[in-house]
Amino acid sequence: MLEDKNQSRTSLSSLGEFKLIDHLTNETVIHHENTVKGIGDDCAVLGEGEKKTLITTDLLIEGVHFDLSYMPLKHLGYKAVMVNLSDIYAMNGEAKQITVSLAVSNRFPLEALEELYAGIHLACNTYKVDLVGGDTTSSTKGLLISITAIGEAKEADVVYRNGAKSNDLLVVTGDLGAAYLGLQVLEREKQVFQVDPNAEHELDKYTYLVERQLKPEARKDVVKLLSDLEVSPSSMIDISDGLSSEILHLCKQSNTGCQVYEDKIPLDQEVISTCEEFNMDSTTIALNGGEDYELLFTVKQEDFHKIKANPNFSIIGHMTEDTGIVQLVTRGGQKVDIEAQGWNALD
Ligand code: ADP
Ligand code: MG
């Protein structure tokens, strides 16, 4: 498999996902002037004129990213589209088209794939996105879905991860941690059912958490809201791997530090009560749980009045000039370094 059979072997998990991508791509050569932004943001940005094309792709694997014992196929189809649209909105763009590629084992009957596509079509119709192609092939085991989303934005409107400046406010949409807790609830139910297939479902208390896990919505509405409010974020990213990991991305690419205030992190009441019940720390869950698909962005201090009263936004901190110093200011006033503990799919 390896051309040089004597070469040493480095385990992928010792690198982690982000270092692996860096390692594999740092010698990438850009050959075309119309490649405005290549690797390193939520989307690539392409095109010569004033109008830019945005492109992003994601791969979902059964057993790694989803478990069909509690993920209905219709929801899976919907979520697979959302994951991609979220990256288009994270560039402040409008999603226009998707392609869908499938690898599927013969364990799946036609009816299963019809359900998957019911979810894909529902997402496309709700978000006004056109399904324009893809590829279908067989797999020896399980289901793989790869979706590519294509979007558009005016050059002046595109928001990158690297534009944050010292003193900019750090803002997050919605609330955090619910999708991760939803996954914990579903995993727990699965284990109960493995022991006792006749056990009663006990999900009523957790409807919001389960919905956030099974039917996330990408924040198309936020892109419109920012435009209506005449707010141009200086940097933006979507929250797929957890708040801490995404803050670190913004800081690294913008060469800033950041202070985040624990008491400002938005949590739904169900997250708070479930954390109490499960004996988990809600701040840790909000920082490190994944799959929220909210947007995280920075704005200039002058824009404070435009966003301060909006229920969609929480101002959770500010950027600093201390490059690389990213800290959580706890409720007790202590400063704790934030480290990424997002998903490491390579473990
Ligand atoms: P996101 O979480 O927004 O989907 P990722 O962390 O997956 O972004 O990827 C970060 C950047 O690395 C993106 O620009 C993505 O296109 C790029 N990337 C990821 N995997 C590869 C790969 N195998 N080869 C080239 N580029 C990659
Ligand atoms: Mg992203």
mmCIF file of C-alpha atoms and ligand atoms in Angstrom:
data_model
loop_
_atom_site.group_PDB
_atom_site.id
_atom_site.type_symbol
_atom_site.label_atom_id
_atom_site.label_comp_id
_atom_site.label_asym_id
_atom_site.label_seq_id
_atom_site.Cartn_x
_atom_site.Cartn_y
_atom_site.Cartn_z
ATOM 1 C CA MET A 1 0.000 0.000 0.000
ATOM 2 C CA LEU A 2 2.839 2.375 0.907
ATOM 3 C CA GLU A 3 5.380 2.929 -1.884
ATOM 4 C CA ASP A 4 8.366 2.956 0.476
ATOM 5 C CA LYS A 5 7.856 -0.165 2.575
ATOM 6 C CA ASN A 6 10.502 0.865 5.100
ATOM 7 C CA GLN A 7 9.077 4.229 6.002
ATOM 8 C CA SER A 8 8.027 4.894 9.587
ATOM 9 C CA ARG A 9 4.365 4.941 10.456
ATOM 10 C CA THR A 10 2.771 7.830 12.274
ATOM 11 C CA SER A 11 -0.644 7.215 13.757
ATOM 12 C CA LEU A 12 -3.305 9.633 12.535
ATOM 13 C CA SER A 13 -4.719 10.081 16.022
ATOM 14 C CA SER A 14 -1.383 11.506 17.199
ATOM 15 C CA LEU A 15 -1.929 14.366 14.739
ATOM 16 C CA GLY A 16 -5.657 15.005 15.113
ATOM 17 C CA GLU A 17 -7.940 16.178 12.320
ATOM 18 C CA PHE A 18 -6.736 19.775 11.955
ATOM 19 C CA LYS A 19 -3.004 19.015 11.990
ATOM 20 C CA LEU A 20 -3.616 16.188 9.546
ATOM 21 C CA ILE A 21 -5.374 18.522 7.087
ATOM 22 C CA ASP A 22 -2.545 21.069 7.469
ATOM 23 C CA HIS A 23 0.074 18.397 6.958
ATOM 24 C CA LEU A 24 -1.543 16.991 3.833
ATOM 25 C CA THR A 25 -2.348 20.327 2.242
ATOM 26 C CA ASN A 26 0.472 22.715 3.140
ATOM 27 C CA GLU A 27 2.173 22.183 -0.214
ATOM 28 C CA THR A 28 -0.989 22.897 -2.167
ATOM 29 C CA VAL A 29 -0.298 25.144 -5.160
ATOM 30 C CA ILE A 30 -3.020 27.473 -6.409
ATOM 31 C CA HIS A 31 -2.928 27.607 -10.220
ATOM 32 C CA HIS A 32 -5.869 29.878 -10.916
ATOM 33 C CA GLU A 33 -6.500 33.503 -10.170
ATOM 34 C CA ASN A 34 -10.162 32.823 -9.691
ATOM 35 C CA THR A 35 -9.401 30.658 -6.638
ATOM 36 C CA VAL A 36 -9.911 33.519 -4.207
ATOM 37 C CA LYS A 37 -9.822 31.367 -1.074
ATOM 38 C CA GLY A 38 -8.769 27.721 -1.016
ATOM 39 C CA ILE A 39 -8.401 25.492 2.025
ATOM 40 C CA GLY A 40 -8.891 26.925 5.493
ATOM 41 C CA ASP A 41 -12.346 28.415 5.782
ATOM 42 C CA ASP A 42 -15.902 27.094 5.935
ATOM 43 C CA CYS A 43 -16.081 27.298 2.128
ATOM 44 C CA ALA A 44 -13.748 27.859 -0.754
ATOM 45 C CA VAL A 45 -14.435 31.170 -2.521
ATOM 46 C CA LEU A 46 -14.195 31.195 -6.314
ATOM 47 C CA GLY A 47 -14.780 33.579 -9.199
ATOM 48 C CA GLU A 48 -13.399 36.613 -11.009
ATOM 49 C CA GLY A 49 -16.234 39.075 -10.885
ATOM 50 C CA GLU A 50 -18.063 40.841 -8.139
ATOM 51 C CA LYS A 51 -20.198 37.778 -7.494
ATOM 52 C CA LYS A 52 -18.371 34.926 -5.781
ATOM 53 C CA THR A 53 -19.173 31.228 -5.734
ATOM 54 C CA LEU A 54 -18.922 29.425 -2.404
ATOM 55 C CA ILE A 55 -18.315 25.685 -2.233
ATOM 56 C CA THR A 56 -18.156 23.230 0.649
ATOM 57 C CA THR A 57 -18.315 19.471 1.074
ATOM 58 C CA ASP A 58 -18.892 17.041 3.948
ATOM 59 C CA LEU A 59 -18.801 13.277 4.271
ATOM 60 C CA LEU A 60 -21.034 11.388 6.715
ATOM 61 C CA ILE A 61 -20.323 7.759 7.552
ATOM 62 C CA GLU A 62 -22.644 5.298 9.243
ATOM 63 C CA GLY A 63 -21.258 4.272 12.625
ATOM 64 C CA VAL A 64 -19.037 7.376 12.815
ATOM 65 C CA HIS A 65 -21.386 10.323 12.211
ATOM 66 C CA PHE A 66 -24.762 8.680 12.578
ATOM 67 C CA ASP A 67 -26.373 5.611 14.075
ATOM 68 C CA LEU A 68 -29.435 4.361 12.238
ATOM 69 C CA SER A 69 -30.786 2.653 15.340
ATOM 70 C CA TYR A 70 -32.077 6.049 16.493
ATOM 71 C CA MET A 71 -31.566 8.314 13.499
ATOM 72 C CA PRO A 72 -34.559 8.015 11.148
ATOM 73 C CA LEU A 73 -33.401 8.103 7.531
ATOM 74 C CA LYS A 74 -35.586 11.078 6.698
ATOM 75 C CA HIS A 75 -33.903 13.067 9.451
ATOM 76 C CA LEU A 76 -30.513 11.883 8.296
ATOM 77 C CA GLY A 77 -31.201 13.203 4.800
ATOM 78 C CA TYR A 78 -32.347 16.534 6.193
ATOM 79 C CA LYS A 79 -29.391 16.839 8.562
ATOM 80 C CA ALA A 80 -26.838 15.917 5.884
ATOM 81 C CA VAL A 81 -28.071 18.901 3.858
ATOM 82 C CA MET A 82 -28.086 21.225 6.899
ATOM 83 C CA VAL A 83 -24.477 20.402 7.768
ATOM 84 C CA ASN A 84 -23.430 21.718 4.362
ATOM 85 C CA LEU A 85 -25.729 24.727 4.146
ATOM 86 C CA SER A 86 -24.423 25.826 7.534
ATOM 87 C CA ASP A 87 -20.946 26.285 6.012
ATOM 88 C CA ILE A 88 -22.379 28.472 3.223
ATOM 89 C CA TYR A 89 -24.187 30.677 5.764
ATOM 90 C CA ALA A 90 -20.961 30.850 7.803
ATOM 91 C CA MET A 91 -19.464 32.752 4.844
ATOM 92 C CA ASN A 92 -22.502 35.082 4.868
ATOM 93 C CA GLY A 93 -23.653 33.591 1.575
ATOM 94 C CA GLU A 94 -26.818 32.258 0.002
ATOM 95 C CA ALA A 95 -26.994 28.493 -0.620
ATOM 96 C CA LYS A 96 -28.147 27.691 -4.170
ATOM 97 C CA GLN A 97 -27.388 24.089 -5.155
ATOM 98 C CA ILE A 98 -26.290 20.745 -3.716
ATOM 99 C CA THR A 99 -24.993 17.486 -5.106
ATOM 100 C CA VAL A 100 -25.550 14.247 -3.192
ATOM 101 C CA SER A 101 -23.325 11.182 -3.460
ATOM 102 C CA LEU A 102 -24.193 7.870 -1.847
ATOM 103 C CA ALA A 103 -22.429 4.618 -1.200
ATOM 104 C CA VAL A 104 -24.903 2.046 0.007
ATOM 105 C CA SER A 105 -24.755 -1.649 0.914
ATOM 106 C CA ASN A 106 -27.381 -4.139 -0.167
ATOM 107 C CA ARG A 107 -28.701 -4.186 3.390
ATOM 108 C CA PHE A 108 -30.792 -1.147 2.411
ATOM 109 C CA PRO A 109 -34.048 -1.640 0.486
ATOM 110 C CA LEU A 110 -35.350 0.966 -1.952
ATOM 111 C CA GLU A 111 -37.847 2.192 0.647
ATOM 112 C CA ALA A 112 -34.997 3.175 2.985
ATOM 113 C CA LEU A 113 -33.375 5.347 0.342
ATOM 114 C CA GLU A 114 -36.750 6.864 -0.515
ATOM 115 C CA GLU A 115 -36.988 7.992 3.097
ATOM 116 C CA LEU A 116 -33.490 9.436 2.995
ATOM 117 C CA TYR A 117 -34.452 11.396 -0.108
ATOM 118 C CA ALA A 118 -37.702 12.585 1.470
ATOM 119 C CA GLY A 119 -35.484 14.344 4.040
ATOM 120 C CA ILE A 120 -33.130 15.686 1.365
ATOM 121 C CA HIS A 121 -36.062 17.060 -0.672
ATOM 122 C CA LEU A 122 -37.678 18.583 2.403
ATOM 123 C CA ALA A 123 -34.433 20.396 3.224
ATOM 124 C CA CYS A 124 -34.045 21.593 -0.372
ATOM 125 C CA ASN A 125 -37.622 22.889 -0.533
ATOM 126 C CA THR A 126 -37.478 24.560 2.880
ATOM 127 C CA TYR A 127 -34.141 26.267 2.192
ATOM 128 C CA LYS A 128 -34.778 26.894 -1.528
ATOM 129 C CA VAL A 129 -31.816 24.868 -2.714
ATOM 130 C CA ASP A 130 -31.661 22.868 -5.959
ATOM 131 C CA LEU A 131 -30.465 19.270 -6.022
ATOM 132 C CA VAL A 132 -28.398 19.217 -9.222
ATOM 133 C CA GLY A 133 -26.408 15.975 -9.243
ATOM 134 C CA GLY A 134 -24.362 13.424 -7.366
ATOM 135 C CA ASP A 135 -23.143 9.869 -7.648
ATOM 136 C CA THR A 136 -24.457 6.493 -6.511
ATOM 137 C CA THR A 137 -22.353 3.456 -5.830
ATOM 138 C CA SER A 138 -22.283 0.350 -3.668
ATOM 139 C CA SER A 139 -20.482 -0.077 -0.377
ATOM 140 C CA THR A 140 -19.392 -3.303 1.269
ATOM 141 C CA LYS A 141 -20.744 -2.126 4.591
ATOM 142 C CA GLY A 142 -23.102 0.608 5.665
ATOM 143 C CA LEU A 143 -24.151 3.938 4.255
ATOM 144 C CA LEU A 144 -21.949 6.880 3.275
ATOM 145 C CA ILE A 145 -23.337 10.255 2.236
ATOM 146 C CA SER A 146 -21.249 13.000 0.741
ATOM 147 C CA ILE A 147 -22.918 16.320 0.008
ATOM 148 C CA THR A 148 -21.422 19.332 -1.715
ATOM 149 C CA ALA A 149 -23.161 22.678 -1.378
ATOM 150 C CA ILE A 150 -22.721 25.611 -3.739
ATOM 151 C CA GLY A 151 -23.612 29.142 -2.768
ATOM 152 C CA GLU A 152 -23.200 32.729 -3.800
ATOM 153 C CA ALA A 153 -22.272 36.041 -2.204
ATOM 154 C CA LYS A 154 -21.152 39.442 -3.349
ATOM 155 C CA GLU A 155 -17.409 39.847 -2.912
ATOM 156 C CA ALA A 156 -17.887 42.622 -0.373
ATOM 157 C CA ASP A 157 -20.278 40.496 1.681
ATOM 158 C CA VAL A 158 -18.130 37.379 2.071
ATOM 159 C CA VAL A 159 -17.033 36.938 5.699
ATOM 160 C CA TYR A 160 -13.896 34.918 6.417
ATOM 161 C CA ARG A 161 -12.529 33.409 9.620
ATOM 162 C CA ASN A 162 -9.510 35.718 9.568
ATOM 163 C CA GLY A 163 -10.993 39.217 9.841
ATOM 164 C CA ALA A 164 -11.447 39.604 13.613
ATOM 165 C CA LYS A 165 -9.654 42.537 15.252
ATOM 166 C CA SER A 166 -8.700 43.184 18.855
ATOM 167 C CA ASN A 167 -11.683 44.620 20.811
ATOM 168 C CA ASP A 168 -14.273 43.202 18.410
ATOM 169 C CA LEU A 169 -17.255 41.661 20.190
ATOM 170 C CA LEU A 170 -17.728 37.894 19.993
ATOM 171 C CA VAL A 171 -21.332 36.932 19.253
ATOM 172 C CA VAL A 172 -23.095 33.582 19.049
ATOM 173 C CA THR A 173 -26.566 32.796 17.694
ATOM 174 C CA GLY A 174 -29.154 30.593 19.414
ATOM 175 C CA ASP A 175 -28.066 28.403 22.295
ATOM 176 C CA LEU A 176 -25.388 25.752 22.726
ATOM 177 C CA GLY A 177 -24.910 22.209 23.951
ATOM 178 C CA ALA A 178 -28.378 20.823 23.225
ATOM 179 C CA ALA A 179 -27.422 18.679 20.223
ATOM 180 C CA TYR A 180 -24.666 16.958 22.175
ATOM 181 C CA LEU A 181 -26.978 16.258 25.092
ATOM 182 C CA GLY A 182 -29.607 15.007 22.643
ATOM 183 C CA LEU A 183 -27.065 12.468 21.444
ATOM 184 C CA GLN A 184 -26.364 11.380 25.037
ATOM 185 C CA VAL A 185 -30.090 10.928 25.671
ATOM 186 C CA LEU A 186 -30.516 8.858 22.492
ATOM 187 C CA GLU A 187 -27.444 6.736 23.278
ATOM 188 C CA ARG A 188 -28.836 6.063 26.738
ATOM 189 C CA GLU A 189 -32.216 5.052 25.288
ATOM 190 C CA LYS A 190 -30.474 2.735 22.857
ATOM 191 C CA GLN A 191 -28.716 0.960 25.702
ATOM 192 C CA VAL A 192 -31.968 0.638 27.659
ATOM 193 C CA PHE A 193 -33.599 -0.933 24.597
ATOM 194 C CA GLN A 194 -30.753 -3.362 24.078
ATOM 195 C CA VAL A 195 -31.392 -4.699 27.573
ATOM 196 C CA ASP A 196 -35.201 -4.518 27.419
ATOM 197 C CA PRO A 197 -36.778 -4.121 23.954
ATOM 198 C CA ASN A 198 -40.177 -3.510 25.571
ATOM 199 C CA ALA A 199 -39.007 -0.598 27.719
ATOM 200 C CA GLU A 200 -41.087 2.590 27.541
ATOM 201 C CA HIS A 201 -39.570 5.545 25.685
ATOM 202 C CA GLU A 202 -38.624 8.267 28.089
ATOM 203 C CA LEU A 203 -37.894 11.112 25.755
ATOM 204 C CA ASP A 204 -40.692 13.560 26.635
ATOM 205 C CA LYS A 205 -38.491 15.564 28.982
ATOM 206 C CA TYR A 206 -35.866 15.964 26.304
ATOM 207 C CA THR A 207 -37.813 17.018 23.210
ATOM 208 C CA TYR A 208 -35.683 20.090 22.509
ATOM 209 C CA LEU A 209 -32.407 18.195 22.936
ATOM 210 C CA VAL A 210 -33.510 15.340 20.691
ATOM 211 C CA GLU A 211 -34.817 17.749 18.059
ATOM 212 C CA ARG A 212 -31.525 19.633 18.030
ATOM 213 C CA GLN A 213 -29.671 16.358 17.484
ATOM 214 C CA LEU A 214 -32.024 14.817 14.918
ATOM 215 C CA LYS A 215 -33.331 17.874 13.071
ATOM 216 C CA PRO A 216 -30.876 20.757 13.206
ATOM 217 C CA GLU A 217 -31.619 23.915 11.220
ATOM 218 C CA ALA A 218 -28.856 25.862 9.483
ATOM 219 C CA ARG A 219 -29.033 29.605 10.262
ATOM 220 C CA LYS A 220 -30.121 31.005 6.902
ATOM 221 C CA ASP A 221 -32.284 33.442 8.880
ATOM 222 C CA VAL A 222 -29.214 34.941 10.540
ATOM 223 C CA VAL A 223 -27.641 35.872 7.199
ATOM 224 C CA LYS A 224 -30.804 37.820 6.343
ATOM 225 C CA LEU A 225 -31.023 39.326 9.817
ATOM 226 C CA LEU A 226 -27.434 40.595 9.682
ATOM 227 C CA SER A 227 -28.163 42.192 6.332
ATOM 228 C CA ASP A 228 -31.414 43.772 7.607
ATOM 229 C CA LEU A 229 -29.578 45.146 10.647
ATOM 230 C CA GLU A 230 -26.735 46.381 8.417
ATOM 231 C CA VAL A 231 -24.192 44.456 10.440
ATOM 232 C CA SER A 232 -21.084 43.217 8.612
ATOM 233 C CA PRO A 233 -19.301 40.678 10.807
ATOM 234 C CA SER A 234 -15.515 40.990 10.766
ATOM 235 C CA SER A 235 -15.153 37.204 10.986
ATOM 236 C CA MET A 236 -17.510 34.228 11.099
ATOM 237 C CA ILE A 237 -17.569 30.420 11.424
ATOM 238 C CA ASP A 238 -20.298 27.870 12.062
ATOM 239 C CA ILE A 239 -20.289 25.792 15.233
ATOM 240 C CA SER A 240 -19.981 22.197 14.129
ATOM 241 C CA ASP A 241 -17.189 20.952 16.414
ATOM 242 C CA GLY A 242 -17.972 22.902 19.607
ATOM 243 C CA LEU A 243 -17.652 26.522 20.687
ATOM 244 C CA SER A 244 -14.085 26.273 22.013
ATOM 245 C CA SER A 245 -12.737 24.717 18.856
ATOM 246 C CA GLU A 246 -14.416 27.374 16.676
ATOM 247 C CA ILE A 247 -13.184 30.275 18.853
ATOM 248 C CA LEU A 248 -9.677 28.887 18.510
ATOM 249 C CA HIS A 249 -10.075 28.803 14.721
ATOM 250 C CA LEU A 250 -11.185 32.463 14.638
ATOM 251 C CA CYS A 251 -8.319 33.529 16.923
ATOM 252 C CA LYS A 252 -5.671 31.525 15.096
ATOM 253 C CA GLN A 253 -6.686 32.799 11.680
ATOM 254 C CA SER A 254 -7.228 36.386 12.829
ATOM 255 C CA ASN A 255 -4.059 36.514 14.983
ATOM 256 C CA THR A 256 -5.974 37.603 18.058
ATOM 257 C CA GLY A 257 -6.678 36.358 21.543
ATOM 258 C CA CYS A 258 -10.120 36.159 23.111
ATOM 259 C CA GLN A 259 -11.865 36.405 26.471
ATOM 260 C CA VAL A 260 -15.159 34.549 26.763
ATOM 261 C CA TYR A 261 -17.461 35.052 29.744
ATOM 262 C CA GLU A 262 -18.949 31.883 31.191
ATOM 263 C CA ASP A 263 -22.098 33.627 32.420
ATOM 264 C CA LYS A 264 -22.854 34.931 28.901
ATOM 265 C CA ILE A 265 -22.887 31.551 27.132
ATOM 266 C CA PRO A 266 -26.499 30.929 26.038
ATOM 267 C CA LEU A 267 -28.060 27.724 27.381
ATOM 268 C CA ASP A 268 -31.584 26.429 26.971
ATOM 269 C CA GLN A 269 -33.414 25.562 30.197
ATOM 270 C CA GLU A 270 -33.548 21.911 29.072
ATOM 271 C CA VAL A 271 -29.750 21.888 28.767
ATOM 272 C CA ILE A 272 -29.402 23.260 32.289
ATOM 273 C CA SER A 273 -31.834 20.786 33.851
ATOM 274 C CA THR A 274 -30.464 17.793 31.932
ATOM 275 C CA CYS A 275 -26.890 18.675 32.902
ATOM 276 C CA GLU A 276 -28.010 18.716 36.518
ATOM 277 C CA GLU A 277 -29.720 15.372 36.098
ATOM 278 C CA PHE A 278 -26.713 13.773 34.331
ATOM 279 C CA ASN A 279 -24.235 15.425 36.683
ATOM 280 C CA MET A 280 -22.502 17.226 33.835
ATOM 281 C CA ASP A 281 -21.114 20.758 33.753
ATOM 282 C CA SER A 282 -23.245 22.819 31.350
ATOM 283 C CA THR A 283 -20.351 25.140 30.445
ATOM 284 C CA THR A 284 -18.184 22.173 29.454
ATOM 285 C CA ILE A 285 -21.040 20.815 27.338
ATOM 286 C CA ALA A 286 -21.591 24.195 25.638
ATOM 287 C CA LEU A 287 -17.863 24.613 24.965
ATOM 288 C CA ASN A 288 -17.117 21.117 23.762
ATOM 289 C CA GLY A 289 -20.345 19.506 22.597
ATOM 290 C CA GLY A 290 -20.620 19.487 18.820
ATOM 291 C CA GLU A 291 -23.278 19.805 16.132
ATOM 292 C CA ASP A 292 -25.029 22.970 17.280
ATOM 293 C CA TYR A 293 -24.833 24.497 13.764
ATOM 294 C CA GLU A 294 -25.156 27.978 15.200
ATOM 295 C CA LEU A 295 -23.056 30.855 13.863
ATOM 296 C CA LEU A 296 -20.187 32.452 15.778
ATOM 297 C CA PHE A 297 -19.034 35.857 14.589
ATOM 298 C CA THR A 298 -17.264 39.040 15.597
ATOM 299 C CA VAL A 299 -18.431 42.615 15.111
ATOM 300 C CA LYS A 300 -16.886 46.017 15.694
ATOM 301 C CA GLN A 301 -17.776 47.732 18.992
ATOM 302 C CA GLU A 302 -19.683 50.386 16.975
ATOM 303 C CA ASP A 303 -22.216 47.718 15.991
ATOM 304 C CA PHE A 304 -23.066 46.902 19.610
ATOM 305 C CA HIS A 305 -26.322 48.867 19.558
ATOM 306 C CA LYS A 306 -27.517 47.018 16.441
ATOM 307 C CA ILE A 307 -27.299 43.584 18.033
ATOM 308 C CA LYS A 308 -27.561 44.077 21.791
ATOM 309 C CA ALA A 309 -31.336 43.721 22.112
ATOM 310 C CA ASN A 310 -31.802 40.987 19.522
ATOM 311 C CA PRO A 311 -32.922 37.673 21.081
ATOM 312 C CA ASN A 312 -31.101 35.720 18.365
ATOM 313 C CA PHE A 313 -27.718 36.982 19.499
ATOM 314 C CA SER A 314 -25.635 36.620 22.666
ATOM 315 C CA ILE A 315 -22.499 38.682 23.104
ATOM 316 C CA ILE A 316 -20.238 36.235 24.900
ATOM 317 C CA GLY A 317 -16.859 37.964 24.891
ATOM 318 C CA HIS A 318 -14.355 40.062 22.992
ATOM 319 C CA MET A 319 -11.212 39.609 20.984
ATOM 320 C CA THR A 320 -7.884 40.770 22.417
ATOM 321 C CA GLU A 321 -4.460 41.639 21.027
ATOM 322 C CA ASP A 322 -2.867 38.781 23.003
ATOM 323 C CA THR A 323 -2.384 36.428 20.057
ATOM 324 C CA GLY A 324 -3.013 32.839 21.038
ATOM 325 C CA ILE A 325 -4.350 33.578 24.520
ATOM 326 C CA VAL A 326 -7.917 32.308 24.592
ATOM 327 C CA GLN A 327 -9.523 32.331 27.999
ATOM 328 C CA LEU A 328 -12.800 31.605 29.711
ATOM 329 C CA VAL A 329 -13.630 34.068 32.478
ATOM 330 C CA THR A 330 -15.570 31.902 34.935
ATOM 331 C CA ARG A 331 -18.552 33.021 37.012
ATOM 332 C CA GLY A 332 -16.096 33.350 39.910
ATOM 333 C CA GLY A 333 -13.858 35.697 37.875
ATOM 334 C CA GLN A 334 -11.062 33.165 37.295
ATOM 335 C CA LYS A 335 -9.390 32.984 33.890
ATOM 336 C CA VAL A 336 -9.019 29.501 32.457
ATOM 337 C CA ASP A 337 -7.277 28.669 29.174
ATOM 338 C CA ILE A 338 -9.606 27.266 26.521
ATOM 339 C CA GLU A 339 -8.373 24.249 24.644
ATOM 340 C CA ALA A 340 -10.125 22.527 21.786
ATOM 341 C CA GLN A 341 -11.754 19.304 22.799
ATOM 342 C CA GLY A 342 -14.009 19.067 19.789
ATOM 343 C CA TRP A 343 -14.581 15.835 17.965
ATOM 344 C CA ASN A 344 -11.533 13.927 17.071
ATOM 345 C CA ALA A 345 -12.960 11.546 14.530
ATOM 346 C CA LEU A 346 -9.543 9.986 14.088
ATOM 347 C CA ASP A 347 -9.241 8.571 17.600
HETATM 348 P P1 ADP B 1 -15.777 22.577 8.471
HETATM 349 O O1 ADP B 1 -15.768 22.075 9.888
HETATM 350 O O2 ADP B 1 -16.198 23.984 8.337
HETATM 351 O O3 ADP B 1 -16.504 21.640 7.523
HETATM 352 P P2 ADP B 1 -13.200 21.366 8.220
HETATM 353 O O4 ADP B 1 -12.606 21.490 9.570
HETATM 354 O O5 ADP B 1 -13.819 20.062 7.814
HETATM 355 O O6 ADP B 1 -14.247 22.565 7.993
HETATM 356 O O7 ADP B 1 -12.101 21.709 7.148
HETATM 357 C C1 ADP B 1 -11.243 22.816 7.264
HETATM 358 C C2 ADP B 1 -10.684 23.157 5.901
HETATM 359 O O8 ADP B 1 -9.897 22.081 5.398
HETATM 360 C C3 ADP B 1 -11.743 23.417 4.847
HETATM 361 O O9 ADP B 1 -11.280 24.467 4.019
HETATM 362 C C4 ADP B 1 -11.807 22.109 4.089
HETATM 363 O O10 ADP B 1 -12.250 22.289 2.767
HETATM 364 C C5 ADP B 1 -10.363 21.643 4.123
HETATM 365 N N1 ADP B 1 -10.172 20.178 4.044
HETATM 366 C C6 ADP B 1 -10.661 19.230 4.893
HETATM 367 N N2 ADP B 1 -10.255 18.013 4.546
HETATM 368 C C7 ADP B 1 -9.493 18.155 3.437
HETATM 369 C C8 ADP B 1 -8.767 17.246 2.598
HETATM 370 N N3 ADP B 1 -8.767 15.928 2.830
HETATM 371 N N4 ADP B 1 -8.074 17.755 1.548
HETATM 372 C C9 ADP B 1 -8.103 19.078 1.302
HETATM 373 N N5 ADP B 1 -8.742 19.980 2.054
HETATM 374 C C10 ADP B 1 -9.433 19.550 3.118
HETATM 375 MG MG MG B 2 -17.756 25.113 9.187
#
